[in-house]
mmCIF file of C-alpha atoms in Angstrom:
data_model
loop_
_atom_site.group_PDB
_atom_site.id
_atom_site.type_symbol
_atom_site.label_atom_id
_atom_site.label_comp_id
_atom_site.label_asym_id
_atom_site.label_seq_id
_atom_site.Cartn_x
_atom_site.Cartn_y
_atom_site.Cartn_z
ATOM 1 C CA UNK A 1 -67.396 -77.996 25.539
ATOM 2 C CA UNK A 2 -65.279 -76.234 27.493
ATOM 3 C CA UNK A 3 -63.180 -72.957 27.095
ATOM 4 C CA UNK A 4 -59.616 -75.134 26.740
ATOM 5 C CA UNK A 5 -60.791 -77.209 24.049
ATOM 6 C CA UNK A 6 -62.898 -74.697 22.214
ATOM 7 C CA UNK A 7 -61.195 -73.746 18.245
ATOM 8 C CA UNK A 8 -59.854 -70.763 18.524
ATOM 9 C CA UNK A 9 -61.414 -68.207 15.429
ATOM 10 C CA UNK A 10 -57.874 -66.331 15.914
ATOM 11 C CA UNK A 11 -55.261 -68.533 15.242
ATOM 12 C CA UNK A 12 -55.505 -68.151 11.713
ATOM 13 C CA UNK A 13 -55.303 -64.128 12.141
ATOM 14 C CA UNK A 14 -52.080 -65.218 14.464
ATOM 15 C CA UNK A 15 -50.175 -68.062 11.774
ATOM 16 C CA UNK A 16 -50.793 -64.680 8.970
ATOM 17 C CA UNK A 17 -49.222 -62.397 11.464
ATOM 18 C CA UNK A 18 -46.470 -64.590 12.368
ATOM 19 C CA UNK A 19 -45.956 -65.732 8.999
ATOM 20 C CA UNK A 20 -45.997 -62.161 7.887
ATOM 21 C CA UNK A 21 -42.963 -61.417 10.295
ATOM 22 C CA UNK A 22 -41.245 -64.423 9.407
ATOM 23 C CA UNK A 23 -41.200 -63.481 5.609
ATOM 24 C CA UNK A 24 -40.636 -59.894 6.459
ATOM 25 C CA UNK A 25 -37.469 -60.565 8.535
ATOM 26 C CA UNK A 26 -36.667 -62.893 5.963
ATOM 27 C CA UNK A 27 -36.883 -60.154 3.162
ATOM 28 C CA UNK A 28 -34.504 -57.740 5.773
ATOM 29 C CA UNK A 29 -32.379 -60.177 6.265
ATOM 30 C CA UNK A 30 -31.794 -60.489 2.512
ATOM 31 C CA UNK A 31 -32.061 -56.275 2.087
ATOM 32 C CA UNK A 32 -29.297 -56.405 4.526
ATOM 33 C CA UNK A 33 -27.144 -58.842 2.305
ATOM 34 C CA UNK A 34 -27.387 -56.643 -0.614
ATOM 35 C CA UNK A 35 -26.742 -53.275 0.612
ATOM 36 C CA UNK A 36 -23.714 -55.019 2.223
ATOM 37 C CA UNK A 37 -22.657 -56.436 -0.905
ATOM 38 C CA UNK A 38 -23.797 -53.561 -2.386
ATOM 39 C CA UNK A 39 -21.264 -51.469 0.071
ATOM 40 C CA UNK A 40 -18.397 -53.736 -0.547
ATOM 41 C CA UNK A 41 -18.461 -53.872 -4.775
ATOM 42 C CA UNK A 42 -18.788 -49.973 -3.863
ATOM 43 C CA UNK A 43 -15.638 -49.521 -2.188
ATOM 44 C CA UNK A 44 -13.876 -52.101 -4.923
ATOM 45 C CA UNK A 45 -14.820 -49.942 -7.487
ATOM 46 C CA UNK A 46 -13.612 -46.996 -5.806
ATOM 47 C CA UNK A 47 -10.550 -48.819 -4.781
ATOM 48 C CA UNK A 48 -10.072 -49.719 -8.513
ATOM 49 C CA UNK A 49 -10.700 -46.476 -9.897
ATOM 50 C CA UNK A 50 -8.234 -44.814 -7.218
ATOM 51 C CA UNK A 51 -5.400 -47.419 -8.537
ATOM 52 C CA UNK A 52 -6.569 -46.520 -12.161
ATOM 53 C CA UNK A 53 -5.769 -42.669 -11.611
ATOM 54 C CA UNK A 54 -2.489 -43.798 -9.447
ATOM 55 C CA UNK A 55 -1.723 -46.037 -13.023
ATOM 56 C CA UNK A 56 -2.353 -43.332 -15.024
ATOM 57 C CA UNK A 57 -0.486 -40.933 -13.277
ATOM 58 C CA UNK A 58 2.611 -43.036 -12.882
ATOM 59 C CA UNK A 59 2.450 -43.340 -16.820
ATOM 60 C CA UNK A 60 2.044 -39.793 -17.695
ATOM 61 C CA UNK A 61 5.362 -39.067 -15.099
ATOM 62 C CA UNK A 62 7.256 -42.432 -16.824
ATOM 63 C CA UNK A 63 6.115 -40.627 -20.228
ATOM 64 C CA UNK A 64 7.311 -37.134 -19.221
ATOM 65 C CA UNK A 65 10.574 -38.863 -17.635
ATOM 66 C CA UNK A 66 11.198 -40.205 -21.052
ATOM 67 C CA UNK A 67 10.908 -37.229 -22.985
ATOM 68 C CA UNK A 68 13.404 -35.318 -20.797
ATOM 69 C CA UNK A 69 16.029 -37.980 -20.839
ATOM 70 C CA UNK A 70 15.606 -37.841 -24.759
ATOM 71 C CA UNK A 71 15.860 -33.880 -24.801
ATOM 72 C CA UNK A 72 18.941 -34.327 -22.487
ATOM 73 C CA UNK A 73 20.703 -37.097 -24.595
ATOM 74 C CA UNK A 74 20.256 -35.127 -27.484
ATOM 75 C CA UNK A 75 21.178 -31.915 -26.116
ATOM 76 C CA UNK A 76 24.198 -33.050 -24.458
ATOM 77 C CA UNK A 77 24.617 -36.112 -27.044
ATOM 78 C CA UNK A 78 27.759 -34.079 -28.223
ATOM 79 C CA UNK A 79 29.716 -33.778 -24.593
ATOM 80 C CA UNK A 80 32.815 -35.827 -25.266
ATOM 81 C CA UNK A 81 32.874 -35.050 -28.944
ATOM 82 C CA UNK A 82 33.422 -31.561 -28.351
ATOM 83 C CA UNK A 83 35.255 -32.099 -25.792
ATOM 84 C CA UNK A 84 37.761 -34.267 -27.580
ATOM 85 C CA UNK A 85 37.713 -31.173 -29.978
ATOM 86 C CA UNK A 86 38.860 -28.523 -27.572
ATOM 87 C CA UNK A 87 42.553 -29.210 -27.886
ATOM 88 C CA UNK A 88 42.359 -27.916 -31.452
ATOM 89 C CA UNK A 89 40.889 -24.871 -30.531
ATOM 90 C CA UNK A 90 43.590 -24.664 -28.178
ATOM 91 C CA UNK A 91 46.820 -25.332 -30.798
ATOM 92 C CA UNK A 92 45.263 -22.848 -33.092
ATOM 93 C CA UNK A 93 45.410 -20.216 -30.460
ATOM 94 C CA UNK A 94 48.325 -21.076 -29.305
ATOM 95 C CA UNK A 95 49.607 -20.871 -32.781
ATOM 96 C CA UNK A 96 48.252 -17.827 -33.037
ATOM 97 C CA UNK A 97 49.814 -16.647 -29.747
ATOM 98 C CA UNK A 98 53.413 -17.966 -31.134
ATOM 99 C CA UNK A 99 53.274 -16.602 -34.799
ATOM 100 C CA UNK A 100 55.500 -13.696 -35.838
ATOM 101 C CA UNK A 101 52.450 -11.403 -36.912
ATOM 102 C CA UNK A 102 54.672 -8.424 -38.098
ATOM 103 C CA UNK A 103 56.489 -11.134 -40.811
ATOM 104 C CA UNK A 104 55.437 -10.360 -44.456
ATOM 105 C CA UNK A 105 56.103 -13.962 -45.270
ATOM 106 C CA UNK A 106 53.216 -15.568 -42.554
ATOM 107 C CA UNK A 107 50.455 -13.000 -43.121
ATOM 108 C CA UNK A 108 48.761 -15.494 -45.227
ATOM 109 C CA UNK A 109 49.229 -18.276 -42.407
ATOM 110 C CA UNK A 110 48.322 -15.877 -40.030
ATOM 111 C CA UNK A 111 45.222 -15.100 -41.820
ATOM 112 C CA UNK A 112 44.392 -18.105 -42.553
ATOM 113 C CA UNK A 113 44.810 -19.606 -39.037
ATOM 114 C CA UNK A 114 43.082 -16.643 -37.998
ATOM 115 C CA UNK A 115 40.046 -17.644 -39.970
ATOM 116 C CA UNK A 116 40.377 -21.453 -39.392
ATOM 117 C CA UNK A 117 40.020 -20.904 -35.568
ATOM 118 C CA UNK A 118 37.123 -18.361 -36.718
ATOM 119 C CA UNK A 119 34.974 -20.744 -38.400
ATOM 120 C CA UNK A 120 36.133 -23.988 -35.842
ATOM 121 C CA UNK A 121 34.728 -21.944 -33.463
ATOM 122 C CA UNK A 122 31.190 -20.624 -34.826
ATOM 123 C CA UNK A 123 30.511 -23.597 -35.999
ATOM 124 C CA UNK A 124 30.743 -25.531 -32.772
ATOM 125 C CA UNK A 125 28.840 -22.353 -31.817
ATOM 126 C CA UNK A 126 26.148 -23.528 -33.739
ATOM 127 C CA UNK A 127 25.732 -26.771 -31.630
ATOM 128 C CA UNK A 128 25.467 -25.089 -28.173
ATOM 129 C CA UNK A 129 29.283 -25.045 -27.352
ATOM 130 C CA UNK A 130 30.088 -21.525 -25.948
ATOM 131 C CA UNK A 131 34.008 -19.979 -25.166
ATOM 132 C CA UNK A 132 34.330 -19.025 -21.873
ATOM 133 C CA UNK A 133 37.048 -16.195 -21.673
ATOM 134 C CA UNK A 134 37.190 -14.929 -18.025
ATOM 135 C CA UNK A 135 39.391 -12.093 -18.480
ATOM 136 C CA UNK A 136 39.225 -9.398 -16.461
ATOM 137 C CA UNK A 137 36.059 -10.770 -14.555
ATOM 138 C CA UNK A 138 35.448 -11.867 -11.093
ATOM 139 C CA UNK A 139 36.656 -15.511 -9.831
ATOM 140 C CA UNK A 140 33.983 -17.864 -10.314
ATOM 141 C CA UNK A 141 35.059 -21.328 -8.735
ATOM 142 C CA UNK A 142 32.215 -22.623 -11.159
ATOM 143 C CA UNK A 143 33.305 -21.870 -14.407
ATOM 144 C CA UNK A 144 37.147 -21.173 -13.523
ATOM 145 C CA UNK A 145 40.346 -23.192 -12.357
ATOM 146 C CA UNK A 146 42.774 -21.287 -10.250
ATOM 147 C CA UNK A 147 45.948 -21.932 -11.470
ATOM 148 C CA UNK A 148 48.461 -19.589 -9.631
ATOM 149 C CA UNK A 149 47.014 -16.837 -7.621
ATOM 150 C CA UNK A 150 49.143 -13.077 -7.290
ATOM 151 C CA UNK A 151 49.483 -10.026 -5.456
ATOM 152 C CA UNK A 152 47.753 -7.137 -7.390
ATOM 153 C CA UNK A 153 47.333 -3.547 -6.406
ATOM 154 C CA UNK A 154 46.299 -2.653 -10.093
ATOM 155 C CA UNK A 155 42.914 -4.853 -9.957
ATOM 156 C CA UNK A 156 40.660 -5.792 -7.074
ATOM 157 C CA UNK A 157 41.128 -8.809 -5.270
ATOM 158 C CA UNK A 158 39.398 -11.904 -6.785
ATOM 159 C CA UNK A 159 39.813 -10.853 -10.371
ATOM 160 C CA UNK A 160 40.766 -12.997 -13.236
ATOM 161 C CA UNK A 161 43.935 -11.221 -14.259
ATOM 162 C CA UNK A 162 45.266 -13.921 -17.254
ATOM 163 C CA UNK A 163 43.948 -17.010 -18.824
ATOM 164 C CA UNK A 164 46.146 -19.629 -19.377
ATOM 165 C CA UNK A 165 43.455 -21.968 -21.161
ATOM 166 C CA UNK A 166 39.526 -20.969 -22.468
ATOM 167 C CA UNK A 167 36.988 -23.078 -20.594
ATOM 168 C CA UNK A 168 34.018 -24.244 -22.644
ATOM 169 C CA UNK A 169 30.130 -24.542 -21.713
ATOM 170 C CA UNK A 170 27.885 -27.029 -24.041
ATOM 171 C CA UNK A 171 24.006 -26.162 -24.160
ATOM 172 C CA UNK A 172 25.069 -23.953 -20.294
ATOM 173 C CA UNK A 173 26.785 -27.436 -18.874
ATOM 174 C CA UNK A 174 30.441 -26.629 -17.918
ATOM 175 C CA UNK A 175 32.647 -29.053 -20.502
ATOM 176 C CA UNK A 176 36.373 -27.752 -19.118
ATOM 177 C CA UNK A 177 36.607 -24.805 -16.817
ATOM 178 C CA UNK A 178 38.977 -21.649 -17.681
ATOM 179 C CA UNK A 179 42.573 -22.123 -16.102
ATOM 180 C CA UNK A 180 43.121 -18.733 -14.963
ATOM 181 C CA UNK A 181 45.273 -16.492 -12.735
ATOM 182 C CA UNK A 182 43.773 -14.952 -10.030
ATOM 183 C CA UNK A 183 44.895 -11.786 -8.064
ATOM 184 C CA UNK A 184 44.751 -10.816 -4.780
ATOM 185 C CA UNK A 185 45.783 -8.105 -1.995
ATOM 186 C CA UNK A 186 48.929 -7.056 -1.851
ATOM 187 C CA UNK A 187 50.425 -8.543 1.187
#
């Protein structure tokens, strides 16, 4: 026989080899897969956990959001009510203002106006609603209304010289501001 036609002893060593490489590449090719599916349900999970925190976050500020606008409504739950009150603080001092206080005849009313406007007054106290009474005091475009403005050489310039009508403050939140009269340089 010649060498062409002879069996070759190696082929079987060869067919194990190649067979070898084909299963090997095979089990890379799957190895590659998995660590690529592997990767991706990686990142979803971190993409899910990021939205989780971003949930729970949100939440906690809607939460905390909440409980403010409930501390404000209660706090300032009483605006127009004492506001709607503030004219009767304003006829009892005015009554006060009128009233003949040397007559022997009104020192009960007197007193007993005197009192009224007393208790009005800390008891709205007692709910966060402050006086303002500017007299005296600097001009604060804030808390004051300008109602006439004069020439003054007895007080600095700027300075509340009468009040016309008490502003009011609920919980530090302006509810009317102080009409007042303001001086200024002497021209």
């Amino acid at each position: 026989m010649t060498e062409q036609h002879q069996p070759n002893d190696n082929a079987p060593e060869q067919a194990n080899e190649h067979a070898d490489t084909v299963e090997l590449s095979g089990e890379q090719a799957i190895i590659a897969k998995l660590e690529a599916e592997l990767a991706d349900a990686n990142a979803r999970v971190a993409e899910q956990q990021d939205l989780m925190l971003r949930i729970k976050a949100e939440s906690e500020n809607v939460r905390r959001r909440a409980t403010m606008d409930v501390e404000k409504a209660h706090k300032f739950a009483l605006e127009k009510f004492a506001g709607d009150l503030l004219p009767v603080v304003d006829n009892l001092e005015r009554a006060l203002g009128f009233i003949n206080r040397e007559d022997e005849a009104l020192k009960g009313v007197v007193e007993g106006v005197e009192l009224t406007l007393k208790s009005f007054l800390d008891t709205v106290a007692k709910y966060g609603v402050n006086q303002i009474d500017p007299q005296g005091q600097p001009f604060n475009p804030e808390h004051h209304q300008a109602m006439s403005i004069q020439p003054s050489a007895d007080v600095a310039p700027n300075t509340v010289t009468f009040v016309m009508q008490k502003g009011y403050e609920l919980n530090g939140r302006l509810l009317r501001p102080a009409m007042v009269g303001v001086s200024k340089a002497p021209d």
